[in-house]
Amino acid sequence: MNTSDRTLKLYNSLTGKKDVFQPLHEGHAGMYVCGPTVYYDVHLGNCRTFVSFDIIYRYLNALGYQVRYVRNITDVGHLTDDGEDRMAKGARVAQLEPMEVAQKYTVGFHDMMRIFNTLPPSIEPRATGHIPEQIEMVQDILSRGYGYERNGSVYFNVRKFDRENPGIYGQLSGRVLDELMAESRDNLKSQDEKNDPADFAIWMKARPGDIMVWKSPWSVGFPGWHLECSAMSTKYLGQTFDIHGGGNDLKFPHHENEIAQNQGACGCAPARYWLHTNMLLLNGKKMSKSDGNTITPVELFTGDSPFVSKGYSPMVVKFFMLMAHYRSTLDITDEALAAAEKGYRKLMETNRILQSLRPADQPYDGSESAADRAILDGIDTAFSGMDDDFNTAIALASLSELGSFVHKIANKQLDAGEVSPWVLERLKTVFNAFIVDILALQDELDAAGDTGTVEGLMQLILDIRANARTQKDWGTSDKIRDGLAAVGISVKDGKEGTSWTKG
RNA sequence: GGUAUCGUGGCCGAGUGGUUAGGCACAGGUCUGCAAAACCUGCUACAGCGGUUCGAAUCCGCUCGAUACCUCCA
C-alpha cells in the first residue's frame, strides 16, 4: 500500500484531539515507546500496552511506512519509595548481580512478547548502555541553564524552564505548575536539595551501598529515571521525531519531564504525536499486587487464579484486548474472556474456510452484485476503523460481518456466482492480512505443532466415517463422532463434506 | 483536595448531533439421519435531572457513580 492512499488519524495527547498523521519524512515513521523496567515478571498491563503498540507498528507498516520502532529496556535509575534503585533492590532480594536480574527479566519479557505474537522493535536500547549519552544530555541541559548541581546531584529547574518556555510544562498532562507545587509530596530523600519541589533529578549522586553507579563530571552516581528516554529517543530517532507512546500512567511525571529535558537540552520539541494506552482493570479495579487484585499472564493462561474459571490462551487474551480500543480502560472478567474465546475461535475457523474457498468458474460479466458491494464495503470499514486511531474493535466487527458472507458461500446459501471472483480474492487477501499481519492473531490450531500427523489421522478417521455414513451405519458414524468429541474434537457435517475443529 | 477520563441492552464493548456496530448469552426458524456448526429472525440500550436544537445516547450545565494520575507504575 502507498502511504498516501489513506488518511491516518491518531489521538494526540498533546493536542487532546485526533490529528492527521503527517510524518516528518515522507514515507518514514519514527516511534519511541517506553519499555518495561526489568526488575520483575512482566505485568499483564504491560502486555496490553505493548500489544497495542505492536498493532500500531504493524498498521503503519501495512500502510507502507518504513518504521523505526524504538522501545527501551529500563535497567537502572528507577527509584522505589525508599529511594533505592529498583534494579538494586531486586538484586539484593534475590542475591543476584543487578545485571543478572535485568537479564533474567529481559529474557522473560521477550518470551512473553513472543507468546503474544508481537514483532521485536527495530532497536531495543538499554539505559545502562547509554550512560555517556545521558551524561551528555545533562551537560546540554546545564549549559542551556536549565539545570543546577547540588552536592554531586543535578536537578532540572522546572520553574525556570516554565518561565522561559511558557505553556510547555504541563501541556501533556494538563497540569498547572503552581498546583503541582502546592500538592507535591515531600517524601523523597533529595527533596531538601532541590530549589523547588517540582524540580526533578537528572543525575543522582550515589549513596553508600549503591551498586549501579557510573563516573560523571558531578559525582559517581546514576542518571535520573526520565533521562534515559530523552537521551535514547534523541540518539536513535533524532531531536524531533514522529510518535512517542507509553502507558497512560507515564503521562505524568515521566513524559512531562521527558519533554522538559528534551526542550531543555535542544530547545526543540521531541515527539509530535503522543499516544497513550489505557489501563487494564481486573473486576473493575486497577490491578495491584499489594491488595491481591492481580493476575499474571501465566496464571491467566493456565487458569491458576481465583479470578478465572479456566485458562485462556494467549491469543484469546490478545483477541480480548483487541475487542476494545487501546485508549479505553479494559476490564478483565471471566465472562468477557469466555466471550472472547468463542469469538476468537470463530474468526480463526472462518479464515480457514475462506482460504480454502475457490472462486466460481463462471466468467465475470463485469457487474457488481449486492453481495460484492457489501463485501467491499465491509473491507473498507475495516480499514477505516484502523485509520481512525487504530480502532481494532471496528476492524474486528467488520471481519465478523464479512465472516457471515464466507459461511454463506461455503454453505451454498449464497450462490457462488453472486460473488465476483476478484471480490472473493480480495476478501481472502484482506481477511488474511488483517488476521496475520495487522492484528497478528495466530491460529492456535495451526500453531499447535505436529499438524501433519494430526491432519493425516483425521483424514483417515473421517474417511472411515464417511463410508459408514453412505451405508447408513449411524452406529459407527456416531461412535466416531462421540469418541472424537471426548478428546475435544468436534465434527461438522456440511454439504461439501465433513470438517473438524479442536476445542 | 486538585486534575483527567468514563458511565451504552443479560454480559463485554464500538460509535458520538438525524440511518444495524460487533462479539457472547438467550428465544424462535432453516439446513441435517440425528447433532453440532452455519445461516435467517427476534430481544435492543445509551446513569439521573435540566438546557441548547427542527432533532441529543452524541453538545452544555448540575447531580450521582466509577477509574486513573497528583513525583514507584504500562
Coordinates of C-alpha atoms (C1' of nucleotides) in Angstrom, one line a residue:
Chain A
M1 CA 0.0 0.0 0.0
N2 CA 1.2 3.5 -0.7
T3 CA 1.3 5.8 2.4
S4 CA -0.8 8.4 0.6
D5 CA -3.6 6.1 -0.1
R6 CA -5.3 6.5 3.2
T7 CA -5.6 9.3 5.8
L8 CA -4.5 8.1 9.2
K9 CA -5.7 9.9 12.2
L10 CA -4.4 9.4 15.7
Y11 CA -5.3 10.7 19.1
N12 CA -2.6 13.0 20.2
S13 CA -2.4 13.5 24.0
L14 CA -0.5 16.7 23.4
T15 CA -3.4 18.4 21.4
G16 CA -6.2 16.4 23.0
K17 CA -7.7 15.5 19.7
K18 CA -7.4 13.3 16.7
D19 CA -4.7 14.7 14.4
V20 CA -4.0 13.6 10.9
F21 CA -0.7 11.8 10.8
Q22 CA 1.9 13.7 8.8
P23 CA 5.3 12.2 9.1
L24 CA 8.4 14.3 9.4
H25 CA 9.9 12.5 6.5
E26 CA 7.7 11.3 3.7
G27 CA 7.2 7.5 3.8
H28 CA 9.0 7.1 7.1
A29 CA 7.8 7.0 10.6
G30 CA 9.8 7.1 13.9
M31 CA 8.2 5.7 17.0
Y32 CA 9.5 5.6 20.6
V33 CA 7.7 3.5 23.2
C34 CA 8.6 3.4 26.8
G35 CA 9.5 -0.2 27.6
P36 CA 9.5 -2.2 30.8
T37 CA 11.6 -1.9 33.9
V38 CA 13.1 -5.3 34.1
Y39 CA 13.1 -5.9 37.9
Y40 CA 10.1 -8.3 38.0
D41 CA 8.0 -10.5 35.8
V42 CA 6.1 -8.7 33.1
H43 CA 2.8 -7.4 34.2
L44 CA -0.4 -8.1 32.2
G45 CA -1.0 -4.4 31.8
N46 CA 2.5 -4.1 30.2
C47 CA 1.4 -6.7 27.7
R48 CA -1.7 -4.8 26.7
T49 CA 0.4 -1.6 26.1
F50 CA 3.0 -3.4 24.1
V51 CA 0.4 -5.4 22.1
S52 CA -1.3 -2.1 21.3
F53 CA 1.9 -0.5 20.1
D54 CA 2.7 -3.6 18.1
I55 CA -0.6 -3.3 16.3
I56 CA 0.2 0.4 15.7
Y57 CA 3.7 -0.6 14.4
R58 CA 2.2 -3.2 12.2
Y59 CA -0.5 -1.0 10.8
L60 CA 2.0 1.8 9.9
N61 CA 4.0 -0.9 8.1
A62 CA 0.8 -2.1 6.4
L63 CA 0.2 1.4 5.2
G64 CA 3.6 1.4 3.6
Y65 CA 5.6 3.4 6.1
Q66 CA 9.1 2.5 6.7
V67 CA 9.0 2.5 10.5
R68 CA 11.8 2.7 13.0
Y69 CA 10.3 1.4 16.2
V70 CA 12.5 2.0 19.3
R71 CA 11.5 0.5 22.6
N72 CA 13.8 0.7 25.6
I73 CA 14.6 -1.6 28.4
T74 CA 14.9 0.2 31.7
D75 CA 17.6 -1.4 33.8
V76 CA 18.7 1.4 36.0
G77 CA 17.5 4.6 37.6
H78 CA 14.1 3.7 38.8
L79 CA 13.7 4.8 42.4
T80 CA 11.4 3.0 44.7
D81 CA 9.6 4.8 47.5
D82 CA 12.5 4.5 49.9
G83 CA 14.9 5.9 47.3
E84 CA 16.6 2.7 46.4
D85 CA 17.2 1.7 42.8
R86 CA 14.7 -0.8 41.7
M87 CA 17.3 -3.0 40.0
A88 CA 19.5 -3.0 43.0
K89 CA 16.6 -3.8 45.3
G90 CA 15.6 -6.7 43.1
A91 CA 19.2 -7.9 43.2
R92 CA 19.5 -7.6 46.9
V93 CA 16.4 -9.6 47.5
A94 CA 17.4 -12.3 45.1
Q95 CA 21.1 -12.2 45.9
L96 CA 22.0 -11.6 42.3
E97 CA 24.1 -9.1 40.4
P98 CA 21.9 -6.3 39.1
M99 CA 22.7 -7.3 35.6
E100 CA 21.6 -10.8 36.3
V101 CA 18.2 -9.6 37.4
A102 CA 18.0 -7.4 34.3
Q103 CA 18.9 -10.2 32.1
K104 CA 16.5 -12.7 33.7
Y105 CA 13.5 -10.4 33.3
T106 CA 14.5 -9.1 29.9
V107 CA 14.5 -12.7 28.6
G108 CA 11.2 -13.3 30.4
F109 CA 9.8 -10.2 28.8
H110 CA 10.9 -11.2 25.3
D111 CA 9.4 -14.6 25.8
M112 CA 6.1 -13.1 26.7
M113 CA 6.1 -10.7 23.8
R114 CA 6.7 -13.7 21.5
I115 CA 3.8 -15.6 23.1
F116 CA 1.6 -12.6 22.3
N117 CA 3.0 -12.7 18.8
T118 CA 4.4 -9.2 18.7
L119 CA 7.2 -8.1 16.5
P120 CA 10.5 -7.1 18.1
P121 CA 11.2 -3.4 17.9
S122 CA 13.8 -2.1 15.4
I123 CA 16.0 -1.0 18.2
E124 CA 15.8 -2.0 21.9
P125 CA 18.3 0.2 23.7
R126 CA 19.1 -0.3 27.4
A127 CA 19.5 2.5 29.8
T128 CA 22.8 1.2 31.2
G129 CA 24.2 1.0 27.6
H130 CA 23.6 4.7 27.2
I131 CA 25.2 6.3 30.2
P132 CA 27.5 8.6 28.1
E133 CA 24.6 9.9 26.1
Q134 CA 22.7 10.6 29.3
I135 CA 25.7 12.4 30.8
E136 CA 26.0 14.4 27.7
M137 CA 22.3 15.4 27.9
V138 CA 22.8 16.6 31.5
Q139 CA 25.6 18.7 30.2
D140 CA 23.5 20.2 27.5
I141 CA 20.8 21.0 30.0
L142 CA 23.3 22.6 32.3
S143 CA 24.9 24.6 29.5
R144 CA 21.5 26.0 28.5
G145 CA 20.8 27.0 32.1
Y146 CA 18.0 24.6 33.0
G147 CA 19.9 22.5 35.5
Y148 CA 21.8 23.1 38.7
E149 CA 24.1 21.0 40.7
R150 CA 23.7 20.3 44.4
N151 CA 26.2 18.1 46.3
G152 CA 27.0 16.0 43.2
S153 CA 23.4 15.6 42.1
V154 CA 22.0 17.6 39.2
Y155 CA 18.4 18.8 39.1
F156 CA 16.2 20.1 36.4
N157 CA 15.0 23.6 37.1
V158 CA 11.3 23.3 36.3
R159 CA 10.4 26.8 37.5
K160 CA 12.9 28.5 35.3
F161 CA 12.1 26.3 32.3
D162 CA 8.5 27.2 32.7
R163 CA 9.2 30.9 33.0
E164 CA 11.3 31.0 29.9
N165 CA 9.2 28.5 27.9
P166 CA 5.7 29.2 28.9
G167 CA 2.9 26.7 28.1
I168 CA 5.2 23.6 27.6
Y169 CA 5.5 22.1 31.1
G170 CA 2.1 20.6 32.0
Q171 CA 0.7 20.7 28.5
L172 CA 0.7 16.9 28.0
S173 CA -0.8 16.0 31.4
G174 CA -2.9 19.1 31.7
R175 CA -1.3 20.2 34.9
V176 CA -0.6 23.6 36.3
L177 CA 2.8 24.1 37.8
D178 CA 1.6 26.1 40.8
E179 CA -1.0 23.5 41.7
L180 CA 1.6 20.8 41.4
M181 CA 3.9 22.6 43.9
A182 CA 1.1 23.0 46.3
E183 CA 0.2 19.4 46.2
S184 CA 3.6 18.0 45.9
R185 CA 4.6 15.3 48.4
D186 CA 7.7 15.7 50.3
N187 CA 8.9 12.2 50.8
L188 CA 11.9 12.0 48.6
K189 CA 15.2 11.9 50.3
S190 CA 16.7 14.5 47.9
Q191 CA 13.8 17.0 48.4
D192 CA 15.8 19.3 50.6
E193 CA 18.5 19.7 47.9
K194 CA 16.0 21.0 45.4
N195 CA 15.3 24.6 44.8
D196 CA 11.7 23.8 44.2
P197 CA 9.6 20.7 44.9
A198 CA 8.7 20.5 41.2
D199 CA 12.3 20.1 40.2
F200 CA 13.5 16.6 39.5
A201 CA 16.8 14.8 39.4
I202 CA 18.6 14.2 36.1
W203 CA 21.8 12.9 37.8
M204 CA 21.9 11.4 41.3
K205 CA 24.9 11.1 43.4
A206 CA 25.4 7.6 44.7
R207 CA 24.9 6.9 48.4
P208 CA 27.0 4.4 50.3
G209 CA 25.9 0.9 49.3
D210 CA 24.6 1.8 45.8
I211 CA 26.0 -0.6 43.3
M212 CA 24.8 0.5 40.0
V213 CA 27.0 3.6 39.6
W214 CA 29.0 5.4 37.0
K215 CA 31.5 8.2 36.9
S216 CA 30.3 11.6 35.8
P217 CA 31.6 15.2 35.9
W218 CA 29.5 15.7 39.0
S219 CA 29.8 12.6 41.1
V220 CA 29.9 8.9 41.0
G221 CA 26.2 8.1 40.6
F222 CA 23.4 7.3 38.2
P223 CA 21.1 9.0 35.8
G224 CA 17.6 10.1 36.7
W225 CA 14.7 7.9 35.6
H226 CA 13.3 10.2 33.0
L227 CA 16.6 10.9 31.3
E228 CA 17.1 7.7 29.5
C229 CA 14.1 8.0 27.2
S230 CA 15.1 11.6 26.3
A231 CA 18.7 10.6 25.5
M232 CA 17.9 7.4 23.6
S233 CA 15.0 8.7 21.6
T234 CA 17.3 11.6 20.5
K235 CA 20.1 9.2 19.6
Y236 CA 18.0 6.8 17.5
L237 CA 15.2 9.0 16.2
G238 CA 16.6 12.4 16.2
Q239 CA 15.8 15.5 18.4
T240 CA 12.3 15.7 16.9
F241 CA 10.5 12.6 15.8
D242 CA 7.0 11.4 14.9
I243 CA 5.4 9.3 17.6
H244 CA 6.0 8.7 21.3
G245 CA 4.0 6.1 23.1
G246 CA 3.5 4.6 26.5
G247 CA 1.0 3.8 29.2
N248 CA -1.3 6.4 30.4
D249 CA 0.2 6.3 33.9
L250 CA 3.5 7.6 32.4
K251 CA 2.0 10.8 31.2
F252 CA 2.9 12.4 34.5
P253 CA 5.6 12.9 35.6
H254 CA 7.6 10.7 33.2
H255 CA 6.6 12.1 29.8
E256 CA 6.1 15.6 31.1
N257 CA 9.7 15.6 32.4
E258 CA 10.9 13.9 29.3
I259 CA 9.6 16.7 27.2
A260 CA 11.1 19.3 29.5
Q261 CA 14.5 17.6 29.3
N262 CA 14.5 17.4 25.5
Q263 CA 13.3 21.0 25.3
G264 CA 15.9 22.0 27.9
A265 CA 18.7 20.2 26.0
C266 CA 18.0 21.2 22.5
G267 CA 15.3 23.9 22.6
C268 CA 13.1 21.8 20.4
A269 CA 10.1 19.5 20.9
P270 CA 10.7 15.8 20.9
A271 CA 7.7 13.9 19.6
R272 CA 4.9 15.4 17.5
Y273 CA 2.3 12.8 18.4
W274 CA 2.0 11.4 21.9
L275 CA 0.0 8.2 22.2
H276 CA -1.2 6.7 25.5
T277 CA -2.7 3.4 26.1
N278 CA -5.2 3.0 28.9
M279 CA -5.2 0.7 31.9
L280 CA -6.3 -2.9 32.3
L281 CA -8.6 -3.5 35.1
L282 CA -9.4 -6.7 37.0
N283 CA -13.1 -6.9 38.1
G284 CA -13.4 -3.2 37.8
K285 CA -10.3 -2.2 39.7
K286 CA -6.7 -1.5 38.8
M287 CA -4.5 -4.5 39.2
S288 CA -2.4 -4.2 42.2
K289 CA -0.1 -6.7 43.8
S290 CA -0.4 -5.3 47.3
D291 CA -4.2 -5.8 47.6
G292 CA -4.2 -9.1 45.8
N293 CA -6.3 -7.8 42.9
T294 CA -3.9 -9.1 40.2
I295 CA -3.4 -11.9 37.8
T296 CA -0.2 -12.7 35.9
P297 CA -0.2 -13.6 32.2
V298 CA 0.8 -17.2 33.1
E299 CA -2.0 -17.5 35.7
L300 CA -4.4 -16.3 33.0
F301 CA -3.1 -18.8 30.5
T302 CA -3.2 -21.7 32.9
G303 CA -6.4 -20.7 34.8
D304 CA -4.5 -21.0 38.1
S305 CA -6.2 -18.0 39.7
P306 CA -9.3 -17.4 41.7
F307 CA -10.3 -14.7 39.2
V308 CA -10.9 -17.1 36.3
S309 CA -12.8 -20.3 36.0
K310 CA -10.4 -21.8 33.5
G311 CA -7.3 -20.9 31.4
Y312 CA -7.5 -18.6 28.4
S313 CA -4.9 -19.0 25.7
P314 CA -2.6 -16.1 24.8
M315 CA -4.4 -15.5 21.5
V316 CA -7.8 -15.4 23.3
V317 CA -6.4 -12.8 25.7
K318 CA -5.0 -10.8 22.8
F319 CA -8.3 -11.0 20.9
F320 CA -10.0 -9.9 24.1
M321 CA -7.6 -6.9 24.2
L322 CA -8.3 -6.0 20.6
M323 CA -12.1 -6.0 21.1
A324 CA -11.6 -2.8 23.0
H325 CA -10.0 0.4 21.8
Y326 CA -6.5 1.0 23.2
R327 CA -7.5 4.3 24.8
S328 CA -10.3 2.7 26.8
T329 CA -9.9 1.0 30.1
L330 CA -10.5 -2.7 29.7
D331 CA -12.0 -4.7 32.5
I332 CA -10.9 -8.4 32.7
T333 CA -13.8 -10.6 33.8
D334 CA -14.2 -14.3 33.4
E335 CA -17.4 -13.8 31.3
A336 CA -15.8 -11.4 28.9
L337 CA -12.9 -13.7 28.4
A338 CA -15.2 -16.6 27.7
A339 CA -17.0 -14.5 25.1
A340 CA -13.7 -13.5 23.6
E341 CA -12.6 -17.2 23.4
K342 CA -15.7 -18.1 21.3
G343 CA -15.3 -15.0 19.1
Y344 CA -11.6 -15.8 18.5
R345 CA -12.2 -19.4 17.6
K346 CA -15.0 -18.5 15.2
L347 CA -12.8 -15.9 13.5
M348 CA -10.0 -18.4 13.0
E349 CA -12.3 -21.0 11.6
T350 CA -13.9 -18.5 9.3
N351 CA -10.5 -17.6 7.9
R352 CA -9.6 -21.3 7.4
I353 CA -12.8 -21.8 5.5
L354 CA -12.3 -18.6 3.5
Q355 CA -8.8 -19.5 2.5
S356 CA -10.0 -22.9 1.1
L357 CA -12.8 -21.3 -0.9
R358 CA -12.3 -21.4 -4.7
P359 CA -13.9 -18.8 -6.9
A360 CA -16.8 -19.8 -9.1
D361 CA -15.9 -20.8 -12.6
Q362 CA -18.4 -18.6 -14.2
P363 CA -16.9 -15.8 -16.3
Y364 CA -17.1 -12.4 -14.7
D365 CA -19.7 -10.3 -16.5
G366 CA -18.5 -7.0 -15.1
S367 CA -21.5 -6.4 -13.0
E368 CA -21.3 -5.8 -9.3
S369 CA -23.8 -7.7 -7.2
A370 CA -25.2 -6.6 -3.9
A371 CA -23.0 -9.1 -2.2
D372 CA -20.0 -7.7 -3.9
R373 CA -20.8 -4.3 -2.8
A374 CA -21.5 -5.4 0.8
I375 CA -18.2 -7.3 0.9
L376 CA -16.2 -4.3 -0.5
D377 CA -17.9 -2.0 2.0
G378 CA -17.0 -4.3 4.8
I379 CA -13.4 -4.3 3.8
D380 CA -13.4 -0.6 3.6
T381 CA -14.9 -0.3 7.1
A382 CA -12.2 -2.5 8.5
F383 CA -9.5 -0.2 7.1
S384 CA -11.3 3.0 8.0
G385 CA -11.6 1.7 11.5
M386 CA -7.8 1.2 11.7
D387 CA -7.3 4.6 10.1
D388 CA -9.3 6.2 12.8
D389 CA -6.8 6.0 15.7
F390 CA -6.2 2.2 15.3
N391 CA -9.7 1.1 16.2
T392 CA -9.3 -2.6 16.3
A393 CA -12.8 -3.1 17.7
I394 CA -14.2 -1.7 14.5
A395 CA -11.9 -3.9 12.4
L396 CA -12.9 -7.0 14.3
A397 CA -16.6 -6.1 13.9
S398 CA -16.1 -5.8 10.2
L399 CA -14.3 -9.0 9.9
S400 CA -17.1 -10.6 11.8
E401 CA -19.7 -9.2 9.4
L402 CA -17.6 -10.3 6.4
G403 CA -17.4 -13.7 8.0
S404 CA -21.0 -14.3 7.5
F405 CA -20.5 -14.0 3.8
V406 CA -17.8 -16.6 4.0
H407 CA -20.1 -19.0 5.6
K408 CA -22.9 -18.3 3.3
I409 CA -20.7 -19.0 0.3
A410 CA -19.3 -22.1 1.9
N411 CA -22.8 -23.4 2.8
K412 CA -24.1 -22.5 -0.7
Q413 CA -26.6 -20.3 1.0
L414 CA -25.3 -17.6 -1.3
D415 CA -24.8 -18.6 -4.9
A416 CA -21.1 -18.7 -5.7
G417 CA -21.9 -16.6 -8.8
E418 CA -23.2 -13.9 -6.6
V419 CA -19.7 -13.0 -5.6
S420 CA -17.3 -12.0 -8.3
P421 CA -14.0 -13.9 -8.4
W422 CA -12.0 -10.8 -7.9
V423 CA -14.0 -9.8 -4.9
L424 CA -13.6 -13.2 -3.3
E425 CA -9.8 -13.0 -4.0
R426 CA -9.7 -9.5 -2.4
L427 CA -11.7 -10.8 0.6
K428 CA -9.2 -13.6 1.0
T429 CA -6.2 -11.4 0.8
V430 CA -7.6 -8.7 3.2
F431 CA -9.0 -11.1 5.7
N432 CA -5.7 -12.9 5.9
A433 CA -3.8 -9.6 6.1
F434 CA -5.8 -8.4 9.0
I435 CA -5.5 -11.6 10.9
V436 CA -1.9 -12.4 10.2
D437 CA -0.1 -9.1 9.5
I438 CA -2.1 -6.4 11.2
L439 CA -3.9 -7.9 14.3
A440 CA -1.4 -10.7 14.4
L441 CA -3.7 -13.3 15.8
Q442 CA -2.1 -16.7 15.3
D443 CA -4.3 -19.6 14.6
E444 CA -3.5 -21.7 17.6
L445 CA -4.8 -24.8 15.8
D446 CA -2.1 -24.4 13.3
A447 CA 0.5 -23.3 15.8
A448 CA -0.1 -26.3 18.0
G449 CA 2.6 -28.2 16.0
D450 CA 2.6 -31.6 14.6
T451 CA -0.3 -30.7 12.4
G452 CA 0.8 -33.0 9.6
T453 CA 0.3 -36.1 11.7
V454 CA -3.0 -35.0 13.1
E455 CA -4.3 -34.0 9.6
G456 CA -3.4 -37.4 8.3
L457 CA -5.1 -39.2 11.2
M458 CA -8.2 -37.1 10.9
Q459 CA -8.4 -37.6 7.2
L460 CA -8.3 -41.3 7.7
I461 CA -10.8 -41.3 10.6
L462 CA -13.2 -39.1 8.7
D463 CA -12.9 -41.3 5.5
I464 CA -14.0 -44.3 7.5
R465 CA -16.9 -42.3 9.0
A466 CA -17.9 -41.1 5.6
N467 CA -18.1 -44.7 4.3
A468 CA -20.1 -45.7 7.3
R469 CA -22.5 -42.9 6.6
T470 CA -23.0 -43.7 3.0
Q471 CA -24.0 -47.2 4.2
K472 CA -26.3 -45.5 6.8
D473 CA -24.3 -47.2 9.5
W474 CA -25.2 -44.5 12.0
G475 CA -23.8 -46.5 14.9
T476 CA -20.3 -46.4 13.6
S477 CA -20.6 -42.9 12.4
D478 CA -21.9 -41.6 15.8
K479 CA -19.3 -43.7 17.7
I480 CA -16.5 -41.9 15.8
R481 CA -18.1 -38.5 16.3
D482 CA -18.7 -39.1 20.0
G483 CA -15.2 -40.5 20.5
L484 CA -13.6 -37.6 18.9
A485 CA -15.8 -35.2 20.9
A486 CA -14.5 -36.9 24.0
V487 CA -10.9 -35.8 23.1
G488 CA -12.1 -32.3 22.3
I489 CA -12.5 -32.6 18.5
S490 CA -15.9 -31.6 17.1
V491 CA -17.0 -32.9 13.7
K492 CA -19.3 -31.0 11.5
D493 CA -21.2 -32.4 8.5
G494 CA -21.7 -29.9 5.8
K495 CA -22.9 -30.0 2.3
E496 CA -19.4 -30.1 1.0
G497 CA -18.2 -32.9 3.2
T498 CA -17.1 -33.1 6.8
S499 CA -14.9 -30.7 8.7
W500 CA -13.5 -30.7 12.2
T501 CA -12.2 -28.3 14.8
K502 CA -10.4 -28.8 18.0
G503 CA -11.6 -27.2 21.2
Chain B
rG1 C1' -8.5 18.2 48.0
rG2 C1' -6.7 19.0 42.6
rU3 C1' -6.8 17.1 37.5
rA4 C1' -8.3 13.9 33.7
rU5 C1' -11.3 10.1 31.6
rC6 C1' -15.6 7.5 31.7
rG7 C1' -20.9 5.8 32.9
rU8 C1' -24.2 2.2 26.4
rG9 C1' -29.0 -3.5 26.1
rG10 C1' -28.5 -10.0 30.3
rC11 C1' -22.6 -9.6 29.9
rC12 C1' -18.3 -7.4 27.2
rG13 C1' -17.6 -3.4 24.1
rA14 C1' -17.6 0.3 19.4
rG15 C1' -19.9 4.8 17.9
rU16 C1' -20.6 10.4 19.2
rG17 C1' -26.0 15.6 16.5
rG18 C1' -30.9 12.6 12.4
rU19 C1' -29.7 5.7 9.4
rU20 C1' -27.9 -2.0 12.0
rA21 C1' -21.7 -1.6 15.4
rG22 C1' -19.8 -6.3 16.6
rG23 C1' -19.0 -10.4 20.0
rC24 C1' -21.0 -13.5 23.9
rA25 C1' -25.7 -15.2 26.0
rC26 C1' -31.0 -16.1 25.2
rA27 C1' -35.6 -17.3 22.1
rG28 C1' -37.8 -19.0 17.5
rG29 C1' -36.8 -20.9 12.5
rU30 C1' -33.9 -23.1 8.1
rC31 C1' -30.5 -26.9 6.9
rU32 C1' -29.3 -32.1 8.8
rG33 C1' -30.3 -39.5 9.6
rC34 C1' -29.7 -37.2 14.4
rA35 C1' -26.4 -33.5 16.3
rA36 C1' -23.0 -29.6 16.0
rA37 C1' -21.7 -25.6 13.1
rA38 C1' -23.5 -22.2 9.8
rC39 C1' -27.4 -19.1 8.1
rC40 C1' -32.2 -16.2 9.0
rU41 C1' -35.4 -13.7 12.5
rG42 C1' -36.3 -11.7 17.3
rC43 C1' -34.9 -9.4 22.1
rU44 C1' -32.5 -3.9 21.9
rA45 C1' -29.6 0.4 25.2
rC46 C1' -27.3 4.9 25.8
rA47 C1' -26.5 6.8 34.8
rG48 C1' -30.2 10.8 36.6
rC49 C1' -32.1 15.9 36.2
rG50 C1' -32.2 20.3 33.5
rG51 C1' -30.7 23.2 29.0
rU52 C1' -29.3 24.2 23.5
rU53 C1' -31.5 22.3 18.8
rC54 C1' -36.4 21.1 13.9
rG55 C1' -33.9 16.7 16.1
rA56 C1' -29.2 14.6 21.5
rA57 C1' -27.0 8.5 23.7
rU58 C1' -23.9 12.2 21.0
rC59 C1' -23.2 19.4 22.6
rC60 C1' -23.7 22.4 27.5
rG61 C1' -24.7 22.6 33.0
rC62 C1' -25.6 20.2 37.5
rU63 C1' -26.1 15.6 40.4
rC64 C1' -24.7 10.7 41.4
rG65 C1' -21.3 6.8 40.4
rA66 C1' -16.6 4.6 38.6
rU67 C1' -11.5 4.5 37.2
rA68 C1' -6.8 6.7 36.9
rC69 C1' -3.0 10.3 37.9
rC70 C1' -1.0 14.1 41.5
rU71 C1' 6.8 12.7 41.6
rC72 C1' 7.0 3.7 42.0
rC73 C1' 3.8 2.5 37.8
rA74 C1' 2.3 0.1 31.0

